[in-house]
Short mmCIF file of C-alpha atoms in Angstrom, two decimals:
data_model
loop_
_atom_site.label_atom_id
_atom_site.label_comp_id
_atom_site.label_asym_id
_atom_site.label_seq_id
_atom_site.Cartn_x
_atom_site.Cartn_y
_atom_site.Cartn_z
CA MET A 665 -0.05 0.04 0.34
CA ILE A 666 1.67 3.89 -1.12
CA ARG A 667 1.04 6.08 1.46
CA VAL A 668 0.39 10.38 -0.19
CA LEU A 669 -0.15 12.01 2.06
CA LEU A 670 -2.29 15.09 0.03
CA VAL A 671 -1.10 18.64 1.06
CA HIS A 672 -3.73 22.11 0.04
CA ASP A 673 -5.00 24.65 1.51
CA SER A 674 -8.29 25.11 0.12
CA CYS A 675 -10.66 23.25 1.47
CA LEU A 676 -12.34 22.47 -1.52
CA LEU A 677 -9.38 21.13 -4.03
CA ARG A 678 -7.71 18.71 -1.38
CA SER A 679 -10.93 17.61 -1.48
CA ALA A 680 -11.70 16.55 -4.21
CA LEU A 681 -8.03 15.29 -5.28
CA ALA A 682 -7.86 13.15 -2.20
CA THR A 683 -11.50 11.58 -3.35
CA LEU A 684 -9.42 10.95 -6.85
CA ILE A 685 -6.15 9.35 -5.26
CA ARG A 686 -8.27 6.90 -2.75
CA ALA A 687 -10.03 5.31 -5.53
CA GLU A 688 -7.02 4.27 -7.00
CA PRO A 689 -6.82 0.42 -5.43
CA GLY A 690 -3.39 0.19 -3.60
CA ILE A 691 -2.57 3.62 -2.10
CA ASP A 692 -3.77 5.11 1.29
CA VAL A 693 -4.44 9.27 1.10
CA THR A 694 -4.68 11.43 4.18
CA ALA A 695 -5.19 15.22 3.57
CA SER A 696 -3.36 17.69 5.27
CA SER A 697 -3.28 21.74 4.85
CA TRP A 698 0.08 23.94 5.27
CA ARG A 699 0.17 24.73 8.87
CA ASP A 700 -0.74 20.97 9.85
CA ALA A 701 1.54 18.73 7.09
CA ARG A 702 4.42 18.99 9.29
CA SER A 703 2.69 16.77 11.83
CA ARG A 704 1.22 15.29 9.51
CA ALA A 705 3.93 13.89 7.74
CA ARG A 706 5.44 13.04 11.12
CA SER A 707 3.48 10.95 11.86
CA LEU A 708 2.32 9.54 9.22
CA GLN A 709 5.52 8.36 7.96
CA PRO A 710 4.37 8.10 3.23
CA HIS A 711 6.11 6.87 0.32
CA VAL A 712 4.91 10.27 -1.24
CA CYS A 713 3.56 14.09 -0.01
CA VAL A 714 1.99 15.30 -2.57
CA MET A 715 2.17 19.84 -2.65
CA ASP A 716 0.58 22.16 -4.44
CA THR A 717 3.58 25.21 -5.03
CA ASP A 718 0.51 27.06 -5.94
CA CYS A 719 -0.30 27.57 -2.61
CA THR A 720 0.04 30.43 -0.53
CA GLY A 721 0.66 28.35 2.13
CA TYR A 722 3.67 27.11 0.99
CA ASP A 723 4.47 30.57 -1.36
CA GLY A 724 3.89 33.12 2.50
CA PRO A 725 5.14 35.08 4.18
CA GLY A 726 8.65 32.43 6.12
CA ARG A 727 7.91 29.12 4.15
CA ARG A 728 10.58 29.33 2.79
CA GLY A 729 12.33 26.54 2.69
CA GLU A 730 9.26 24.64 4.33
CA LEU A 731 9.06 21.93 1.67
CA LYS A 732 11.92 20.44 3.15
CA LYS A 733 10.74 20.48 6.20
CA ILE A 734 7.80 18.22 5.65
CA VAL A 735 10.13 15.63 3.42
CA SER A 736 12.02 16.06 6.13
CA ALA A 737 9.69 15.17 8.92
CA ALA A 738 7.79 12.42 6.32
CA SER A 739 11.08 10.39 6.07
CA GLY A 740 11.61 10.25 9.73
CA ASP A 741 14.98 7.79 10.66
CA HIS A 742 14.06 6.47 7.03
CA GLY A 743 14.50 8.86 4.68
CA ALA A 744 11.25 6.91 2.57
CA CYS A 745 8.77 10.36 1.60
CA GLU A 746 9.43 10.87 -2.04
CA LEU A 747 8.12 13.92 -2.36
CA LEU A 748 5.23 15.21 -5.64
CA VAL A 749 4.80 18.80 -6.63
CA LEU A 750 1.19 19.38 -8.77
CA ALA A 751 2.61 22.70 -10.95
CA THR A 752 1.77 25.33 -13.49
CA ALA A 753 4.48 26.20 -16.23
CA GLY A 754 3.25 30.42 -15.89
CA ARG A 755 4.92 30.02 -12.56
CA PRO A 756 8.48 28.93 -13.08
CA GLY A 757 9.67 31.21 -9.04
CA PRO A 758 8.05 27.67 -7.68
CA LEU A 759 9.37 25.45 -10.02
CA ARG A 760 12.65 26.13 -9.38
CA ARG A 761 11.91 25.67 -5.15
CA ALA A 762 9.97 22.81 -6.22
CA HIS A 763 14.08 21.88 -7.71
CA GLU A 764 15.68 22.63 -4.74
CA ALA A 765 14.02 20.71 -2.68
CA GLN A 766 14.45 17.53 -4.69
CA ALA A 767 11.41 16.76 -5.80
CA LEU A 768 11.30 13.65 -7.55
CA GLY A 769 8.09 14.27 -10.17
CA TYR A 770 6.11 17.20 -11.77
CA ILE A 771 2.27 16.78 -12.06
CA ASP A 772 1.21 19.78 -14.87
CA LYS A 773 -2.38 20.67 -12.84
CA ASP A 774 -4.34 21.28 -16.41
CA ALA A 775 -3.09 17.71 -17.36
CA PRO A 776 -5.93 14.60 -17.36
CA PRO A 777 -6.58 13.69 -13.69
CA GLN A 778 -4.84 10.12 -14.43
CA ARG A 779 -1.53 11.74 -15.02
CA LEU A 780 -1.24 11.93 -10.82
CA LEU A 781 -2.69 8.88 -10.08
CA ASP A 782 0.86 7.59 -12.36
CA GLY A 783 3.10 9.92 -11.27
CA ILE A 784 2.47 8.99 -6.90
CA ARG A 785 2.76 5.14 -8.66
CA GLN A 786 6.04 6.58 -10.21
CA VAL A 787 7.45 8.41 -7.74
CA ALA A 788 6.81 6.06 -4.63
CA ASN A 789 9.30 3.12 -7.03
CA LYS A 790 12.05 6.59 -6.93
CA GLN A 791 11.24 7.05 -10.66
CA ARG A 792 11.24 10.54 -12.12
CA PHE A 793 8.16 11.52 -12.67
CA VAL A 794 7.87 15.51 -14.73
CA ASP A 795 5.29 16.21 -17.29
CA ASP A 796 6.95 17.20 -21.03
CA SER A 797 4.46 20.65 -20.56
CA LEU A 798 6.48 21.69 -17.69
CA GLY A 799 9.86 22.03 -19.32
CA TYR A 800 9.70 25.23 -21.08
CA GLY A 801 8.45 26.55 -17.31
CA PHE A 802 11.90 25.08 -15.88
CA LEU A 803 14.29 26.70 -19.20
CA GLN A 804 12.31 29.88 -17.05
CA ALA A 805 13.04 28.62 -13.93
CA ALA A 806 17.10 28.28 -15.17
CA GLU A 807 17.11 31.72 -16.07
CA ILE A 808 15.36 33.82 -12.58
CA PRO A 809 18.64 36.47 -12.07
CA LEU A 810 17.33 36.42 -8.07
CA THR A 811 18.99 34.30 -5.92
CA GLN A 812 16.65 31.59 -3.49
CA ARG A 813 16.55 34.28 -0.61
CA GLU A 814 17.29 37.64 -2.58
CA LEU A 815 13.62 35.69 -3.97
CA GLY A 816 12.21 35.58 -1.01
CA VAL A 817 12.63 38.81 0.57
CA LEU A 818 11.12 39.87 -2.73
CA SER A 819 7.76 37.42 -2.19
CA LEU A 820 7.24 39.68 1.55
CA ALA A 821 8.16 42.29 -0.15
CA ALA A 822 5.09 41.62 -2.70
CA GLY A 823 2.62 40.29 -0.51
CA GLY A 824 3.06 44.21 0.83
CA ALA A 825 5.16 43.93 4.32
CA SER A 826 7.99 46.80 5.39
CA ILE A 827 11.81 46.19 4.93
CA ALA A 828 10.98 46.12 9.17
CA GLU A 829 7.76 43.10 8.82
CA ILE A 830 11.11 41.66 6.51
CA ALA A 831 13.80 41.93 8.90
CA ARG A 832 11.82 41.00 11.33
CA THR A 833 10.38 37.55 9.36
CA LEU A 834 14.15 36.58 8.01
CA HIS A 835 15.74 36.97 11.18
CA LEU A 836 18.20 39.93 9.36
CA SER A 837 18.38 43.65 10.48
CA ASN A 838 16.90 47.20 7.98
CA GLY A 839 20.32 47.56 6.57
CA THR A 840 20.97 44.50 4.63
CA ILE A 841 17.38 44.09 3.43
CA ARG A 842 17.59 46.99 1.55
CA ASN A 843 20.78 46.03 -0.07
CA TYR A 844 18.79 42.80 -0.97
CA LEU A 845 16.50 45.18 -2.62
CA ALA A 846 18.09 46.86 -4.49
CA ALA A 847 20.73 44.20 -5.79
CA ILE A 848 17.26 42.86 -6.95
CA THR A 849 16.52 46.40 -8.91
CA ARG A 850 19.47 46.35 -9.80
CA LYS A 851 19.63 42.26 -11.07
CA THR A 852 15.59 42.16 -12.43
CA GLY A 853 16.49 45.90 -14.89
CA ALA A 854 14.03 47.82 -13.05
CA ARG A 855 12.92 51.27 -11.94
CA ASN A 856 12.81 50.51 -8.15
CA ARG A 857 10.93 47.93 -5.34
CA VAL A 858 7.29 48.82 -7.20
CA ASP A 859 8.59 48.05 -10.93
CA ALA A 860 11.34 44.74 -9.46
CA ILE A 861 7.74 43.16 -7.96
CA ARG A 862 5.93 44.22 -11.22
CA ILE A 863 8.00 42.37 -13.13
CA SER A 864 8.28 39.19 -10.46
CA HIS A 865 4.23 39.01 -10.80
CA ALA A 866 5.02 39.05 -14.97
CA GLU A 867 7.24 36.38 -15.44
CA GLY A 868 5.83 33.97 -12.91
CA TRP A 869 9.07 34.05 -10.27
CA VAL A 870 6.56 34.97 -7.14
#
């Protein structure tokens, strides 16, 4: 029996996906919000974690590295859990962060439902599973000029956080955040912070 932890912040979509997966023979699924995911992962010790990278719970303030933390909790001492993400080709930023978290499977959210079930089985067998339609998204992800830390700062700024709030969230000084924002503005070719946020949204980085 393949144990699956499904993580999604939308109760409606989480329930629908869980119903789809539960109907497949040989797969047992537990659904969770992002807030409860780490504790659920620790107790369930699933073979596969399925996560939607477009959820605000994943990509919100203070959530950088959350994918790795959940998978680590799911793996326990045995390192047996693999990560499969639901992704959008037009958002290369989350795709890159999923790659940095060593996801083994990538499902396009526009793919037929059977692709998700096939992906779960293949990833549970430690085999890579990537939808071809996400290929261009990966190329775009490789060309993002910002570092992971800069993307984190930009994401918080895009959410309306002030320099002081970003500094507190990331445990950095105000001056360091100003330096990051200056570097982001320069690397993106933006006129100012607001323009950098506009560019990042248009490019699907945050």
